Coordinates of C-alpha atoms (C1' of nucleotides) in Angstrom, one line a residue:
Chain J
X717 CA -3.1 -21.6 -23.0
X718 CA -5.9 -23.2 -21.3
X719 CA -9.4 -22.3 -20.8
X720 CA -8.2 -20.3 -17.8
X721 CA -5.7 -18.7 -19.4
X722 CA -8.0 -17.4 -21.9
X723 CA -10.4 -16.2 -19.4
X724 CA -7.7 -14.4 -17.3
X725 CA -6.7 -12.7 -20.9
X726 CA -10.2 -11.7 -21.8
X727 CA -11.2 -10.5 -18.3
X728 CA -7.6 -8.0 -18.6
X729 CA -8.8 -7.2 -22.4
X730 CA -11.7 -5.3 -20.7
X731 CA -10.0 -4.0 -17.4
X732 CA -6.1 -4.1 -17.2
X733 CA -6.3 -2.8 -13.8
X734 CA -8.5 -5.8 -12.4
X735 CA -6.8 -6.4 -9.6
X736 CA -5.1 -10.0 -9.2
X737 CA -7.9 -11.0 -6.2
X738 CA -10.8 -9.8 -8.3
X739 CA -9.1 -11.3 -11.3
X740 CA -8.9 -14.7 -9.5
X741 CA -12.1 -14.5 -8.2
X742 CA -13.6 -13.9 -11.5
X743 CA -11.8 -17.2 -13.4
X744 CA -12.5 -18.9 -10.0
X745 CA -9.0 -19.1 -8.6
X746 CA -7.1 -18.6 -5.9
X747 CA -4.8 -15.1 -6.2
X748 CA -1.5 -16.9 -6.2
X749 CA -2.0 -19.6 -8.9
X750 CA -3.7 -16.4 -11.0
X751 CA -1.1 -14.3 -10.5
X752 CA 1.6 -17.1 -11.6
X753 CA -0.4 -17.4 -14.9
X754 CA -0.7 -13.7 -15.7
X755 CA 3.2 -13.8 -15.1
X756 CA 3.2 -16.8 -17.6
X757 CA 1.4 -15.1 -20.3
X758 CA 3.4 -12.0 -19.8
X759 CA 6.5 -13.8 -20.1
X760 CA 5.3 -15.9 -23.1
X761 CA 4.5 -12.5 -24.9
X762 CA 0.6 -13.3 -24.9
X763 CA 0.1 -10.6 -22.8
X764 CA 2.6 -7.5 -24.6
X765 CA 1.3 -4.5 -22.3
X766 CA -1.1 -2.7 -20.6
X767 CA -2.1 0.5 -21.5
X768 CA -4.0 3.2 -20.7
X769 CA -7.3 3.6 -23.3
X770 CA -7.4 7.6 -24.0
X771 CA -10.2 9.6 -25.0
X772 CA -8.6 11.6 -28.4
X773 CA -10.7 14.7 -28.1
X774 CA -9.7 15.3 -24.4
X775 CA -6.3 14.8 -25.3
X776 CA -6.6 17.6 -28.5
X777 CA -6.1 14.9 -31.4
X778 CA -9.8 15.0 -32.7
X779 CA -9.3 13.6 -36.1
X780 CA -8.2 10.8 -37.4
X781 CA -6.8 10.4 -40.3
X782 CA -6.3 7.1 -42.7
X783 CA -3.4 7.1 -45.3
X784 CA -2.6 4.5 -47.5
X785 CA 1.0 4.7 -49.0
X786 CA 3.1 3.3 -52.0
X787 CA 6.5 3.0 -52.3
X788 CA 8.5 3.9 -55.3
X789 CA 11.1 1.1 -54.7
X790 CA 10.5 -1.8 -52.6
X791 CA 14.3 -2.8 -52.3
X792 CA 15.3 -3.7 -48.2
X793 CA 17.1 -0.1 -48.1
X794 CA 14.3 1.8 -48.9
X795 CA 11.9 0.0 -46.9
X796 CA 13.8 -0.1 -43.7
X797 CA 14.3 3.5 -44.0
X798 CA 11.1 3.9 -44.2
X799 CA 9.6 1.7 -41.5
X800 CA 12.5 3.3 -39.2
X801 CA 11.2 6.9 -40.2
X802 CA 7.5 5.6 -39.2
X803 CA 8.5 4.4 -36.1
X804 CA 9.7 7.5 -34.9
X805 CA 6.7 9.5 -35.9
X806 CA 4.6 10.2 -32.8
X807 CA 1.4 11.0 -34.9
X808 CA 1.3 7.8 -36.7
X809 CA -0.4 5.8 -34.3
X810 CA -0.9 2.1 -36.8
X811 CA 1.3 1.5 -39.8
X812 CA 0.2 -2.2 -41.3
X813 CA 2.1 -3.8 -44.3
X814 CA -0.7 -4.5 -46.8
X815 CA -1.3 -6.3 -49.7
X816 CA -2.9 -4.6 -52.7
X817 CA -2.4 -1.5 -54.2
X818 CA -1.4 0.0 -51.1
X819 CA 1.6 -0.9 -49.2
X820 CA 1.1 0.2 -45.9
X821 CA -1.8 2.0 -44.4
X822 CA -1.4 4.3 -41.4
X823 CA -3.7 5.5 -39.0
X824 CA -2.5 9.2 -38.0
X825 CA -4.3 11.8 -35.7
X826 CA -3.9 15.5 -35.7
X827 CA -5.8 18.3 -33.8
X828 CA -7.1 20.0 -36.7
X829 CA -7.1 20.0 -40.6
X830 CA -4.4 22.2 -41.0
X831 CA -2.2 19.8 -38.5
X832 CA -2.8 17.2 -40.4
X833 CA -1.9 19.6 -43.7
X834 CA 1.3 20.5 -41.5
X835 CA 2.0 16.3 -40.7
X836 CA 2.1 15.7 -44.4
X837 CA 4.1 18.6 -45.8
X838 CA 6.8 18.1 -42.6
X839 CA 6.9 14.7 -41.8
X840 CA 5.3 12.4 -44.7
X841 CA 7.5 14.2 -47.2
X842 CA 10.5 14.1 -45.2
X843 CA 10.8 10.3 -46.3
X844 CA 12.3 9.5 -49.2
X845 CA 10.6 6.7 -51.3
X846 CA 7.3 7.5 -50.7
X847 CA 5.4 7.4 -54.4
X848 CA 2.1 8.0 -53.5
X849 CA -0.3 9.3 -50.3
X850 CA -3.7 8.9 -50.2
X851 CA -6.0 10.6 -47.3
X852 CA -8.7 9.0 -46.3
X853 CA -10.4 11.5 -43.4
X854 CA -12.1 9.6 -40.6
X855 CA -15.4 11.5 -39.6
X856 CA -16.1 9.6 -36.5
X857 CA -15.6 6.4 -34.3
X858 CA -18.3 4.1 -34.9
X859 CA -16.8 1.1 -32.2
X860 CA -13.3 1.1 -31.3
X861 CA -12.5 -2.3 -29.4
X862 CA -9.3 -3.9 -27.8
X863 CA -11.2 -7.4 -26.7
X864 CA -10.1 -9.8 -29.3
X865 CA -13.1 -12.6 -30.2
X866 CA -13.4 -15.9 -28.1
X867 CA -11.6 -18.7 -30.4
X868 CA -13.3 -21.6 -31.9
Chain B
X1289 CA -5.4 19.3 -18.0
X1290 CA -2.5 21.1 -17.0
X1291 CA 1.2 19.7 -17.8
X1292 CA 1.1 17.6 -14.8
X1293 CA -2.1 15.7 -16.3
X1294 CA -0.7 15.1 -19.4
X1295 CA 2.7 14.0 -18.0
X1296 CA 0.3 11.2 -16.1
X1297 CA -2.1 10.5 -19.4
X1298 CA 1.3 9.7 -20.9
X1299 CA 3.2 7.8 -18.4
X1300 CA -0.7 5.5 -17.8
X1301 CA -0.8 5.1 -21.6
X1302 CA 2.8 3.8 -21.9
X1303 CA 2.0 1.7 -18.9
X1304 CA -1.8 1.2 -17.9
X1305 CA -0.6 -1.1 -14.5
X1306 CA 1.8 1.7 -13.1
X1307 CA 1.8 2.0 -9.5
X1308 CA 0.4 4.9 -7.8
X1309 CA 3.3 5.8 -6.1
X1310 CA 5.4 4.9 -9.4
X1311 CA 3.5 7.3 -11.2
X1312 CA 3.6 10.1 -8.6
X1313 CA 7.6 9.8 -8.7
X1314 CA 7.4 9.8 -12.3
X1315 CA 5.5 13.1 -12.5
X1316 CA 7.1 14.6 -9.3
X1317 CA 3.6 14.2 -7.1
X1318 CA 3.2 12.5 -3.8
X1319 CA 1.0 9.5 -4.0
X1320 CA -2.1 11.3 -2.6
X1321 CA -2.4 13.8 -5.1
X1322 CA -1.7 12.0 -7.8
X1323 CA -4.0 9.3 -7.0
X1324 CA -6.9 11.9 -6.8
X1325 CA -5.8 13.3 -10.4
X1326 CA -6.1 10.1 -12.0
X1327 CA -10.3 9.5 -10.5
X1328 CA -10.7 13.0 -11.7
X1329 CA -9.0 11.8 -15.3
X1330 CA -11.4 8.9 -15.0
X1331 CA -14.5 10.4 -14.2
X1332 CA -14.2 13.2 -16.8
X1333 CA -13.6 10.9 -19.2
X1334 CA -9.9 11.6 -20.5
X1335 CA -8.8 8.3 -19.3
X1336 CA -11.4 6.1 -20.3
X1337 CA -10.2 2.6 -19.1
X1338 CA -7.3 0.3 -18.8
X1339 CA -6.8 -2.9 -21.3
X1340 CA -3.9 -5.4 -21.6
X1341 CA -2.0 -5.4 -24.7
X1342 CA -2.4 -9.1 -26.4
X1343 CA -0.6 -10.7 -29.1
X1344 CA -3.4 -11.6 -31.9
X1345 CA -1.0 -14.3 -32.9
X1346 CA -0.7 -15.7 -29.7
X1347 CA -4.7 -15.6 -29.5
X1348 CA -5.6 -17.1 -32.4
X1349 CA -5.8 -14.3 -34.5
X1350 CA -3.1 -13.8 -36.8
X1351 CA -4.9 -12.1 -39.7
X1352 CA -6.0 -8.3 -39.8
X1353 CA -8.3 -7.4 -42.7
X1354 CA -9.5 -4.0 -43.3
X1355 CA -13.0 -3.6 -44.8
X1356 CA -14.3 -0.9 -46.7
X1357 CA -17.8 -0.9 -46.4
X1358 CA -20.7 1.1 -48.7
X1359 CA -24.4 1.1 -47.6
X1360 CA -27.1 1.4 -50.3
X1361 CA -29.1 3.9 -48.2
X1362 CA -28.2 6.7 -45.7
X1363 CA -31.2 7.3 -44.4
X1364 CA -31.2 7.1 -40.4
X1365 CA -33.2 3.6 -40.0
X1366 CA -30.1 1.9 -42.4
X1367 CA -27.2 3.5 -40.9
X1368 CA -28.6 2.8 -37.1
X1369 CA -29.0 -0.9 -38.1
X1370 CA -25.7 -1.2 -39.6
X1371 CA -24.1 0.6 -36.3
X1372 CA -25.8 -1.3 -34.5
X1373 CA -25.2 -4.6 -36.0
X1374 CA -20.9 -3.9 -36.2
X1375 CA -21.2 -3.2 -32.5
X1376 CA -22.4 -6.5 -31.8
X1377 CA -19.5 -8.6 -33.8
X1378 CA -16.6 -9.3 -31.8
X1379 CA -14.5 -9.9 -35.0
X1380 CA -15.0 -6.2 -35.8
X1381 CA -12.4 -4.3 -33.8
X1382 CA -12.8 -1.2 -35.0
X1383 CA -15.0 1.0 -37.1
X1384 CA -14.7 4.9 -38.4
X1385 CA -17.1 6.4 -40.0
X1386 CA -15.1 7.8 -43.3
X1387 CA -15.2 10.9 -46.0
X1388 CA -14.7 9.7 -49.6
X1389 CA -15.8 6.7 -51.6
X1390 CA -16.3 4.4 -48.8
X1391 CA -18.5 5.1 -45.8
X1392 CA -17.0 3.0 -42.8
X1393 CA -13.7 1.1 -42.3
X1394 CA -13.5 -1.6 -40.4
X1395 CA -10.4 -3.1 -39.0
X1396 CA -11.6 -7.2 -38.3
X1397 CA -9.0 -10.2 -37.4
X1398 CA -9.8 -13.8 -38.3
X1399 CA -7.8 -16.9 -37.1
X1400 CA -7.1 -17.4 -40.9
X1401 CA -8.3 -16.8 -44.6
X1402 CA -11.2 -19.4 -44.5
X1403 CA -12.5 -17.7 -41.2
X1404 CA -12.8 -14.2 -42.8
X1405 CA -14.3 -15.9 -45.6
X1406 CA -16.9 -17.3 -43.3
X1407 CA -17.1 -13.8 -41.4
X1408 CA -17.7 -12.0 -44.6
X1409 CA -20.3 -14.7 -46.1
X1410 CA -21.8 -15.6 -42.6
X1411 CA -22.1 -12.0 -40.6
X1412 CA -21.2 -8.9 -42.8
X1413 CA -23.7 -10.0 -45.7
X1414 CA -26.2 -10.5 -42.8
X1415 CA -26.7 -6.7 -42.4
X1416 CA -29.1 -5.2 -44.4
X1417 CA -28.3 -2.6 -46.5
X1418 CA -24.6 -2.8 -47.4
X1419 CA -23.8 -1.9 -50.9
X1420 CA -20.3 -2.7 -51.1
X1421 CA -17.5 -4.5 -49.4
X1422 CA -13.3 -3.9 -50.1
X1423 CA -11.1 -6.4 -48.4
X1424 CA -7.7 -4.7 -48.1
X1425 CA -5.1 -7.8 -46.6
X1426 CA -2.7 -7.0 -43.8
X1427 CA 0.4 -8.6 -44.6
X1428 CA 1.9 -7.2 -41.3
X1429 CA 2.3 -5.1 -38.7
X1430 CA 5.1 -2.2 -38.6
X1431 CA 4.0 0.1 -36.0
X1432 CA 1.2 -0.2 -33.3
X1433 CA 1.1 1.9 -30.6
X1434 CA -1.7 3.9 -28.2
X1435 CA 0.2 7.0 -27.0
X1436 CA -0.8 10.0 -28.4
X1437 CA 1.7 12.5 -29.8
X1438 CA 2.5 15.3 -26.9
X1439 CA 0.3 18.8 -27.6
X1440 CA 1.3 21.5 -29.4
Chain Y
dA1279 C1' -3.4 43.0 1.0
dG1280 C1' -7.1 39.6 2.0
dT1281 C1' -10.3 36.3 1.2
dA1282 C1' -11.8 32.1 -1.1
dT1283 C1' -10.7 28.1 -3.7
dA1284 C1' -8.1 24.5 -5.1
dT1285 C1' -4.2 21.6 -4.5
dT1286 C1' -0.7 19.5 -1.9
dG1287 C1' 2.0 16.3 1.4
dG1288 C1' 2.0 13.2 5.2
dA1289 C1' 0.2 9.8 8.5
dA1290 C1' -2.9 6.0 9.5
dT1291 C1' -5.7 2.3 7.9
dA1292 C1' -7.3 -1.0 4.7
dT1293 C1' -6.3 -3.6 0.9
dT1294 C1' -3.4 -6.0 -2.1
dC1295 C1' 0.7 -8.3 -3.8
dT1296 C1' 3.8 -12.0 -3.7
dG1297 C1' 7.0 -15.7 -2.3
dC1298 C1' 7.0 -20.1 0.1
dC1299 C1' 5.4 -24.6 1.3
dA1300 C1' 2.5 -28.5 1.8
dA1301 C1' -1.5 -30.8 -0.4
dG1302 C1' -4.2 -32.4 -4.4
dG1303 C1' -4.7 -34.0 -9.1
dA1304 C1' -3.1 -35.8 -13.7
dC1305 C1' 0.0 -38.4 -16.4
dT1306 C1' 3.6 -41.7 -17.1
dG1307 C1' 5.9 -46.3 -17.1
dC1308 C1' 5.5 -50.7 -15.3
Chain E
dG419 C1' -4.0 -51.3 -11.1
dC420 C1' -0.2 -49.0 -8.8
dA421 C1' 3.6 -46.2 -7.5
dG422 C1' 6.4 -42.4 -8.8
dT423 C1' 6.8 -37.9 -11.0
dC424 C1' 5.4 -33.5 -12.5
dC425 C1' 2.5 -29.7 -12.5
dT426 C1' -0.8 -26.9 -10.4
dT427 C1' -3.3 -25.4 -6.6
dG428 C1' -4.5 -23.0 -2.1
dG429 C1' -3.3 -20.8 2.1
dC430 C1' -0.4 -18.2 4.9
dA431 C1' 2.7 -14.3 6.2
dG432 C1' 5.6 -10.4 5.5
dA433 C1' 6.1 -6.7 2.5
dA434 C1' 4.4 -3.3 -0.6
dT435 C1' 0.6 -0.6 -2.1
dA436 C1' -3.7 1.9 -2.3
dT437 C1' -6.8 5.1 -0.2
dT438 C1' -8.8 8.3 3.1
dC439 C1' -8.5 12.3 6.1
dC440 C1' -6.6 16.5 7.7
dA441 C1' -3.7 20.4 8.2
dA442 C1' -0.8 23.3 5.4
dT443 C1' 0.6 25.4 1.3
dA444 C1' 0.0 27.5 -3.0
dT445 C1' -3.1 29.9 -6.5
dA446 C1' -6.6 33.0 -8.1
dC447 C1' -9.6 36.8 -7.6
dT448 C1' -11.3 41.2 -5.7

DNA sequence: AGTATATTGGAATATTCTGCCAAGGACTGC
DNA sequence: GCAGTCCTTGGCAGAATATTCCAATATACT
């Protein structure tokens, strides 16, 4: 994790398709030595995936929904049943584990109001454990970034 | 948008460095075709770029915060400074405008407690007309994904 | 049915990927 | 200061891939 390994990571942060010449032109390297460290940091598990970014609307998922969630019990059962049942929901796009009164906070999306209605009557209260739900309607995107800072 | 779109918005979020001629077998197309529906994805702004998946950890940034953020006015001059101003701090990732008590959420990462401290004393209370700020700890990360459910 | 439009598949060309090898640079022990 | 070792680099070549063009097919509309 060298100076030109962040560079190669930052320059893939804004365009994963930059292909490995442009890529090694733009850290000022030769392709093959580039390509050997983008294999590196794939390997390593620095670099997890690339991905398509998607615009929500085109796609028919609009809104975007926050919802913070308690557990009744927090023994390892119920939790791993839990995170399992997460994890297989398609409309939950971010679960996090957090601290404070909330214990996890999901970022969902839905193509309407009433899908979202239909998400938390279906899915959400298919899950046993679940104490509390809180909805938190997101009204817009204000910045939605995938280039993590420079370090220092 | 027909089925054959979505099948490549899928298989491009899943995996943004697919092959043309991968993704053409994957969705049943020859390579020409396919190729041309993905610059017409592009250019109508479904797909709306390509990014490599990174490991905060491995970058540096092992701590997600989430930021509940209240300005003291809403009048347009406030709110475009504040917009403005989160756009331009790397450390913010993302920001939605919300419903409810608070009127944004942000999703920041710092390298460690003392560095959000620093982001929080140093850039958010640099902005002008912020009324309140909720720091909500991630402990962890359960589920983070980019592909949108199927439609329908 | 018949026309017009949009979409497809295949071939040819240009670009890119990727493995191999020799050369250069940095670090060690002496 | 010097030789040996290790790591990284750059260039080359064969293979794979992207990309453009054109004829042919499928689809939609009248």
């Amino acid at each position: 994790m060298d100076r030109k390994d962040h560079q190669i990571v930052r320059a893939l942060m804004h365009d994963g398709r930059l292909s490995n010449q442009d890529l090694a032109a733009a850290v000022n390297l030769s392709p093959s030595p580039c390509l050997r460290r983008v294999r590196l940091l794939e390997e390593r598990g620095v670099i997890t995936g690339y991905a398509a970014l998607v615009d929500q609307k085109a796609m028919g998922y609009p809104i975007t929904v926050f919802v913070g969630i308690r557990l009744s019990k927090h023994d390892q059962a119920t939790v791993q049943a839990f995170e399992r049942a997460i994890g297989a929901i398609d409309d939950i796009l971010d679960c996090f584990l957090m601290t404070g009164d909330i214990d996890y906070l999901l970022r969902v999306v839905a193509p309407d109001l009433d899908g979202y209605e239909r998400f938390v009557r279906e899915r959400l209260h298919a899950i046993d454990g679940i104490a509390s739900i809180d909805t938190s309607l997101a009204y817009g995107v204000v910045k939605q970034s995938r280039v993590l800072p420079l370090p220092g």
